[in-house]
Tab-separated table of C-alpha atoms in Angstrom:
chain	number	residue	atom	x	y	z
L	1	MET	CA	42.393	2.301	-1.962
L	2	PRO	CA	44.427	1.706	-5.177
L	3	THR	CA	44.110	3.493	-8.581
L	4	SER	CA	43.239	7.088	-9.231
L	5	ARG	CA	41.284	6.135	-12.366
L	6	ASN	CA	37.998	8.029	-12.645
L	7	PRO	CA	35.556	5.832	-14.421
L	8	ARG	CA	32.562	6.970	-16.652
L	9	VAL	CA	29.430	5.793	-14.960
L	10	CYS	CA	26.026	5.805	-16.630
L	11	VAL	CA	22.991	5.948	-14.305
L	12	LEU	CA	19.432	5.097	-15.159
L	13	ALA	CA	17.293	7.212	-12.990
L	14	PRO	CA	13.675	6.367	-14.011
L	15	THR	CA	11.942	8.596	-11.337
L	16	PRO	CA	13.987	11.670	-10.302
L	17	LEU	CA	12.383	13.525	-7.363
L	18	LEU	CA	12.530	17.108	-6.198
L	19	THR	CA	13.182	16.969	-2.487
L	20	VAL	CA	12.321	19.794	0.017
L	21	THR	CA	13.447	19.324	3.610
L	22	LEU	CA	12.881	21.518	6.519
L	23	GLU	CA	15.693	21.694	9.144
L	24	ASN	CA	16.265	23.671	12.367
L	25	GLY	CA	18.023	27.000	11.675
L	26	SER	CA	20.241	29.034	13.954
L	27	ASP	CA	17.121	30.896	14.955
L	28	ASP	CA	14.525	28.322	16.266
L	29	ASP	CA	11.642	30.437	14.872
L	30	SER	CA	13.197	30.422	11.366
L	31	PRO	CA	13.735	27.019	9.804
L	32	GLU	CA	16.143	26.327	6.990
L	33	VAL	CA	14.684	24.997	3.685
L	34	HIS	CA	16.866	22.657	1.621
L	35	VAL	CA	15.951	21.900	-1.974
L	36	HIS	CA	17.882	19.096	-3.714
L	37	PRO	CA	17.580	16.633	-6.676
L	38	GLY	CA	16.611	13.295	-5.291
L	39	GLY	CA	15.288	9.875	-5.950
L	40	GLN	CA	17.361	6.675	-5.981
L	41	GLY	CA	19.101	7.255	-9.343
L	42	LEU	CA	20.222	10.845	-8.501
L	43	TRP	CA	21.449	9.850	-5.008
L	44	VAL	CA	23.484	7.018	-6.566
L	45	ALA	CA	24.794	9.446	-9.157
L	46	ARG	CA	25.713	12.115	-6.561
L	47	MET	CA	27.796	9.612	-4.564
L	48	ALA	CA	29.439	8.231	-7.705
L	49	TYR	CA	30.537	11.793	-8.552
L	50	SER	CA	31.904	12.240	-5.107
L	51	LEU	CA	34.081	9.236	-5.666
L	52	GLY	CA	35.630	10.818	-8.690
L	53	ALA	CA	33.412	9.265	-11.508
L	54	HIS	CA	32.296	11.105	-14.490
L	55	VAL	CA	28.497	10.545	-14.269
L	56	VAL	CA	25.926	10.639	-16.867
L	57	VAL	CA	22.295	10.461	-15.680
L	58	CYS	CA	19.531	9.360	-17.984
L	59	GLY	CA	15.960	10.031	-16.855
L	60	PRO	CA	12.648	11.730	-17.584
L	61	PHE	CA	12.463	15.442	-16.633
L	62	GLY	CA	9.224	17.401	-17.099
L	63	GLY	CA	6.864	20.033	-15.608
L	64	GLU	CA	7.746	22.587	-13.013
L	65	THR	CA	9.516	20.058	-10.821
L	66	GLY	CA	11.497	18.671	-13.663
L	67	THR	CA	12.790	21.950	-14.736
L	68	VAL	CA	14.088	22.626	-11.290
L	69	LEU	CA	15.453	18.992	-10.956
L	70	GLY	CA	17.448	19.105	-14.067
L	71	HIS	CA	19.067	22.483	-13.220
L	72	LEU	CA	19.896	21.305	-9.679
L	73	ALA	CA	21.500	18.084	-10.948
L	74	GLU	CA	23.652	19.870	-13.411
L	75	GLU	CA	24.640	22.256	-10.590
L	76	GLU	CA	25.925	19.173	-8.794
L	77	HIS	CA	28.230	18.421	-11.764
L	78	LEU	CA	26.118	15.571	-13.164
L	79	GLN	CA	25.801	15.346	-16.862
L	80	VAL	CA	22.040	15.026	-17.486
L	81	ARG	CA	20.432	13.412	-20.518
L	82	ARG	CA	16.805	14.577	-20.151
L	83	ILE	CA	13.900	12.738	-21.616
L	84	GLY	CA	10.906	14.853	-22.575
L	85	TYR	CA	8.138	14.132	-20.029
L	86	ALA	CA	4.605	15.469	-20.378
L	87	GLY	CA	3.386	14.255	-16.960
L	88	GLY	CA	6.069	15.816	-14.813
L	89	ASN	CA	8.300	14.604	-11.989
L	90	GLY	CA	7.305	13.878	-8.435
L	91	ALA	CA	8.278	15.648	-5.242
L	92	TYR	CA	8.343	15.396	-1.476
L	93	LEU	CA	8.384	17.772	1.531
L	94	HIS	CA	9.956	16.393	4.718
L	95	ASP	CA	10.289	17.999	8.141
L	96	ARG	CA	13.412	17.091	10.127
L	97	ARG	CA	13.046	19.836	12.797
L	98	GLY	CA	12.141	17.298	15.331
L	99	GLY	CA	15.200	15.146	14.692
L	100	GLU	CA	13.361	12.451	12.731
L	101	ARG	CA	11.983	12.662	9.177
L	102	THR	CA	8.299	13.361	8.887
L	103	GLU	CA	6.672	13.404	5.547
L	104	LEU	CA	4.372	16.389	5.144
L	105	ALA	CA	3.577	15.869	1.429
L	106	PHE	CA	4.416	13.535	-1.446
L	107	MET	CA	3.471	14.139	-5.134
L	108	PRO	CA	4.015	10.892	-7.144
L	109	PRO	CA	5.545	11.196	-10.573
L	110	ALA	CA	3.283	10.639	-13.616
L	111	ARG	CA	3.475	7.465	-15.598
L	112	LEU	CA	5.544	7.583	-18.812
L	113	ASP	CA	3.740	6.969	-21.997
L	114	ARG	CA	5.065	4.383	-24.559
L	115	HIS	CA	6.942	7.070	-26.553
L	116	GLU	CA	8.647	8.312	-23.392
L	117	LEU	CA	9.582	4.817	-22.421
L	118	ASP	CA	10.997	4.249	-25.808
L	119	ASP	CA	12.988	7.529	-25.603
L	120	LEU	CA	14.278	6.577	-22.186
L	121	TYR	CA	15.407	3.196	-23.252
L	122	GLY	CA	17.262	4.454	-26.358
L	123	THR	CA	18.980	7.226	-24.356
L	124	VAL	CA	20.262	5.012	-21.597
L	125	LEU	CA	21.273	2.230	-23.991
L	126	VAL	CA	23.419	4.558	-26.228
L	127	GLU	CA	24.944	6.417	-23.158
L	128	ALA	CA	25.886	3.101	-21.440
L	129	LEU	CA	27.686	1.841	-24.439
L	130	ASP	CA	30.251	4.615	-23.917
L	131	ALA	CA	30.499	3.953	-20.099
L	132	ASP	CA	32.750	1.812	-17.984
L	133	VAL	CA	29.731	0.632	-16.005
L	134	CYS	CA	25.900	1.151	-16.041
L	135	VAL	CA	24.033	1.492	-12.788
L	136	ILE	CA	20.411	0.535	-13.122
L	137	THR	CA	18.082	1.845	-10.301
L	138	GLY	CA	14.423	1.288	-9.871
L	139	ALA	CA	11.337	3.392	-10.283
L	140	TYR	CA	9.274	4.780	-7.343
L	141	PRO	CA	6.572	3.969	-7.188
L	142	SER	CA	7.588	0.668	-8.856
L	143	PRO	CA	4.586	0.287	-11.359
L	144	LEU	CA	5.696	3.322	-13.220
L	145	LEU	CA	8.131	1.322	-15.375
L	146	PRO	CA	7.343	-2.201	-16.498
L	147	ALA	CA	9.707	-4.929	-15.086
L	148	GLU	CA	10.604	-6.131	-18.599
L	149	PHE	CA	12.265	-2.720	-19.248
L	150	PHE	CA	15.080	-3.643	-16.882
L	151	GLY	CA	15.614	-7.041	-18.181
L	152	ARG	CA	15.742	-5.958	-21.759
L	153	LEU	CA	18.213	-3.242	-20.895
L	154	VAL	CA	20.487	-5.575	-18.899
L	155	GLY	CA	20.390	-8.173	-21.682
L	156	ASP	CA	21.325	-5.692	-24.439
L	157	LEU	CA	24.091	-4.150	-22.453
L	158	ARG	CA	25.410	-7.562	-21.475
L	159	ALA	CA	25.419	-8.616	-25.259
L	160	ALA	CA	27.549	-5.453	-25.899
L	161	GLY	CA	30.012	-6.338	-23.138
L	162	VAL	CA	29.016	-3.423	-20.764
L	163	LYS	CA	29.338	-4.036	-17.013
L	164	THR	CA	26.003	-3.624	-15.111
L	165	VAL	CA	25.251	-2.909	-11.437
L	166	ALA	CA	21.611	-2.907	-10.441
L	167	ASP	CA	19.818	-1.808	-7.260
L	168	LEU	CA	16.337	-3.281	-7.710
L	169	SER	CA	13.594	-5.130	-5.965
L	170	GLY	CA	10.613	-7.263	-6.824
L	171	LYS	CA	9.871	-8.159	-10.427
L	172	ALA	CA	12.312	-5.727	-11.709
L	173	ALA	CA	15.199	-7.448	-9.786
L	174	ALA	CA	13.977	-10.822	-11.101
L	175	GLU	CA	14.012	-9.636	-14.668
L	176	ALA	CA	17.497	-8.071	-14.379
L	177	ALA	CA	18.681	-11.365	-12.801
L	178	LYS	CA	17.193	-13.420	-15.563
L	179	ALA	CA	19.044	-11.270	-18.082
L	180	GLY	CA	22.370	-11.732	-16.398
L	181	VAL	CA	23.214	-8.529	-14.539
L	182	ASP	CA	26.748	-8.527	-13.196
L	183	VAL	CA	26.135	-7.292	-9.765
L	184	LEU	CA	22.706	-7.040	-7.970
L	185	LYS	CA	22.284	-5.175	-4.736
L	186	MET	CA	19.230	-6.006	-2.584
L	187	SER	CA	18.373	-5.407	1.054
L	188	HIS	CA	17.643	-8.256	3.386
L	189	GLU	CA	13.946	-6.942	3.577
L	190	GLU	CA	13.684	-7.104	-0.147
L	191	LEU	CA	14.878	-10.694	-0.355
L	192	ILE	CA	12.416	-11.703	2.415
L	193	GLU	CA	9.561	-9.769	0.852
L	194	ALA	CA	10.220	-11.476	-2.476
L	195	GLY	CA	9.938	-14.883	-0.764
L	196	MET	CA	13.499	-15.889	-1.493
L	197	ALA	CA	14.554	-15.858	2.165
L	198	GLU	CA	12.548	-16.999	5.126
L	199	ASP	CA	14.103	-14.780	7.636
L	200	GLU	CA	16.982	-12.363	8.239
L	201	SER	CA	19.553	-14.984	9.290
L	202	VAL	CA	22.800	-15.219	7.347
L	203	GLU	CA	21.979	-18.762	6.325
L	204	SER	CA	18.517	-17.921	4.962
L	205	LEU	CA	19.772	-14.784	3.032
L	206	ARG	CA	22.797	-16.658	1.700
L	207	GLU	CA	20.627	-19.383	0.242
L	208	GLY	CA	18.060	-16.806	-1.075
L	209	ALA	CA	20.873	-14.820	-2.850
L	210	ARG	CA	22.384	-18.034	-4.328
L	211	ARG	CA	19.174	-18.773	-6.098
L	212	LEU	CA	19.757	-15.858	-8.314
L	213	LEU	CA	23.334	-16.587	-9.142
L	214	ARG	CA	24.866	-17.987	-12.351
L	215	PRO	CA	26.971	-20.965	-11.709
L	216	GLU	CA	30.817	-20.897	-12.329
L	217	PRO	CA	32.057	-23.131	-14.949
L	218	GLY	CA	32.889	-26.571	-13.588
L	219	LEU	CA	31.255	-25.880	-10.158
L	220	PRO	CA	27.876	-27.041	-8.860
L	221	GLU	CA	25.649	-24.039	-8.506
L	222	GLY	CA	26.032	-22.254	-5.187
L	223	HIS	CA	29.201	-24.185	-4.135
L	224	GLY	CA	32.957	-23.646	-4.315
L	225	ASP	CA	36.137	-23.755	-2.363
L	226	GLU	CA	37.582	-20.207	-3.049
L	227	PHE	CA	36.046	-16.784	-3.042
L	228	PRO	CA	36.753	-14.941	-6.244
L	229	ASP	CA	38.852	-11.936	-5.671
L	230	GLU	CA	39.289	-10.416	-9.203
L	231	PRO	CA	37.887	-7.850	-11.452
L	232	LEU	CA	34.487	-8.564	-13.038
L	233	GLU	CA	34.529	-9.572	-16.560
L	234	VAL	CA	31.322	-9.768	-18.690
L	235	ASP	CA	30.788	-13.195	-20.173
L	236	THR	CA	28.375	-12.562	-23.079
L	237	ASP	CA	28.146	-16.287	-23.862
L	238	ALA	CA	27.221	-17.395	-20.332
L	239	PRO	CA	23.524	-18.080	-19.378
L	240	GLY	CA	21.592	-15.446	-17.490
L	241	GLN	CA	21.417	-14.872	-13.700
L	242	VAL	CA	23.512	-12.746	-11.475
L	243	GLY	CA	27.317	-12.680	-11.364
L	244	ALA	CA	27.499	-11.460	-7.682
L	245	MET	CA	25.005	-10.353	-5.058
L	246	MET	CA	25.375	-7.593	-2.478
L	247	VAL	CA	22.914	-7.974	0.311
L	248	SER	CA	22.659	-5.008	2.622
L	249	ARG	CA	21.440	-5.712	6.178
L	250	ALA	CA	20.945	-2.271	7.796
L	251	ALA	CA	23.398	-2.005	10.727
L	252	GLU	CA	24.644	-5.611	10.243
L	253	PRO	CA	27.584	-6.511	7.861
L	254	ALA	CA	26.543	-6.671	4.261
L	255	LEU	CA	26.829	-10.114	2.496
L	256	LEU	CA	28.813	-10.450	-0.756
L	257	VAL	CA	27.613	-13.668	-2.426
L	258	THR	CA	28.878	-15.468	-5.536
L	259	ALA	CA	28.541	-18.954	-6.857
L	260	SER	CA	31.887	-19.938	-5.211
L	261	GLY	CA	31.686	-18.181	-1.888
L	262	VAL	CA	29.920	-15.955	0.719
L	263	SER	CA	31.615	-13.179	2.764
L	264	GLU	CA	30.563	-10.702	5.278
L	265	VAL	CA	31.695	-7.033	4.670
L	266	VAL	CA	32.288	-5.597	8.020
L	267	ALA	CA	32.541	-1.886	8.630
L	268	PRO	CA	33.510	-0.081	11.873
L	269	SER	CA	30.551	0.933	13.989
L	270	VAL	CA	29.407	4.509	13.561
L	271	THR	CA	26.632	6.678	15.014
L	272	THR	CA	23.657	7.084	12.616
L	273	VAL	CA	22.402	10.636	11.872
L	274	ASP	CA	20.162	9.680	9.056
L	275	PRO	CA	19.786	5.949	7.777
L	276	ARG	CA	18.224	6.881	4.494
L	277	GLY	CA	20.526	6.802	1.488
L	278	ALA	CA	23.005	4.251	2.818
L	279	GLY	CA	21.996	1.523	0.415
L	280	ASP	CA	22.209	3.834	-2.558
L	281	SER	CA	25.617	5.088	-1.506
L	282	MET	CA	26.709	1.427	-1.211
L	283	THR	CA	25.512	0.697	-4.725
L	284	ALA	CA	27.380	3.788	-6.050
L	285	GLY	CA	30.611	2.845	-4.309
L	286	MET	CA	30.314	-0.816	-5.615
L	287	ALA	CA	29.655	0.506	-9.172
L	288	VAL	CA	32.602	2.945	-9.103
L	289	GLY	CA	34.832	0.117	-7.960
L	290	VAL	CA	33.619	-2.138	-10.765
L	291	GLY	CA	34.033	0.712	-13.218
L	292	ARG	CA	37.648	1.208	-12.039
L	293	GLY	CA	38.325	-2.498	-12.573
L	294	LEU	CA	38.971	-3.210	-8.889
L	295	ARG	CA	38.783	-6.760	-7.517
L	296	LEU	CA	35.325	-7.620	-6.449
L	297	THR	CA	36.154	-7.646	-2.724
L	298	GLU	CA	37.766	-4.259	-3.170
L	299	ALA	CA	34.675	-2.868	-4.882
L	300	ALA	CA	32.558	-4.267	-1.979
L	301	ARG	CA	34.751	-2.460	0.504
L	302	LEU	CA	34.411	0.801	-1.295
L	303	GLY	CA	30.638	0.362	-1.391
L	304	ALA	CA	30.457	-0.477	2.285
L	305	ALA	CA	32.536	2.497	3.149
L	306	ALA	CA	30.384	4.897	1.095
L	307	GLY	CA	27.268	3.487	2.720
L	308	ALA	CA	28.628	3.514	6.270
L	309	LEU	CA	29.897	7.194	6.058
L	310	ASN	CA	26.705	8.379	4.399
L	311	VAL	CA	24.557	7.485	7.566
L	312	THR	CA	26.802	9.907	9.573
L	313	ARG	CA	25.613	12.813	7.325
L	314	ARG	CA	22.341	14.667	6.702
L	315	GLY	CA	22.769	14.711	2.864
L	316	LEU	CA	21.553	11.590	1.033
L	317	GLY	CA	24.216	10.304	-1.445
L	318	THR	CA	26.899	12.735	-0.143
L	319	GLY	CA	30.459	12.255	1.069
L	320	HIS	CA	34.166	13.015	0.390
L	321	ARG	CA	36.289	10.629	-1.780
L	322	GLU	CA	39.370	10.952	0.391
L	323	GLN	CA	37.439	10.077	3.651
L	324	ILE	CA	35.572	7.243	1.978
L	325	GLU	CA	38.619	5.541	0.470
L	326	ARG	CA	40.530	5.877	3.772
L	327	PHE	CA	37.542	4.508	5.608
L	328	ALA	CA	37.361	1.574	3.137
L	329	GLU	CA	40.935	0.564	4.328
L	330	GLN	CA	39.296	-0.210	7.837
L	331	ILE	CA	36.638	-2.489	6.319
L	332	THR	CA	37.222	-6.307	6.382
L	333	VAL	CA	35.836	-8.948	4.180
L	334	ARG	CA	35.661	-12.261	5.864
L	335	GLU	CA	34.472	-15.625	4.479
L	336	VAL	CA	31.336	-17.126	5.989
L	337	GLY	CA	31.452	-20.817	6.588
């Protein structure tokens, strides 16, 4: 992959989680206990750091779990902007000793009050203004943050000329799209669940994704002769809607959709050790590529490589930059008729 530039990436992590996982140890009677910072935002941040980015994470950290979370995140070389949080972060306990993940316990995070929401908004807005790209991840469970929060943030950042990459679903994705997010990543299941696609066929997903796109100047919406292969630029005067869609499809090639073309992003086949975290790694790779100023297809290849290699590992959002960038050279982007 070209360029050694290390972009500054701001990540909105609305619901960081403390993760505890039981694994088989060298002695079958003594399991290994792994404790890590987790949740979508922190998994994205971890992969972005692995790809050489300087990462700033904005999120609420409170209670016993929040104290541990913040410390662990900083130990992983992430710059953490902590929002005071009276309720406290969530946590889960998973058992992987049988080969598959089994959830033994889940403690959901507390809802943010209006003052905490205001603090979170102000913090991520100011940090993103100094970043090359802002990654906006969702809340889990989703009702913990109002959907309007995401649309307002995207709109304000777009007005300031900041590039945005969002990994959202449901109403939050709709609000971000309406505000004009530059890149929106959704899974095929999320498009179908939102009623935007009837099934998982390429044709149905393509048409569903195109509904969210902003038209290119001089082109009918959703149609064009050439697939754009250039760095993203923020057009603050254009109407809302998404600049590009990245639709992940589990083991199938992802779709990169813009108003002027649709392409499959095809990675070499690999054996899956743990499928969780692939989509978050894809988002991180795409965002780092956008932050570097890569062409859109090159950013998609970097994202697909990060996602594909992550499923060969047990750590969510983990990988090595040199391996991911070399693997990206084996990924093809081919136009879909």
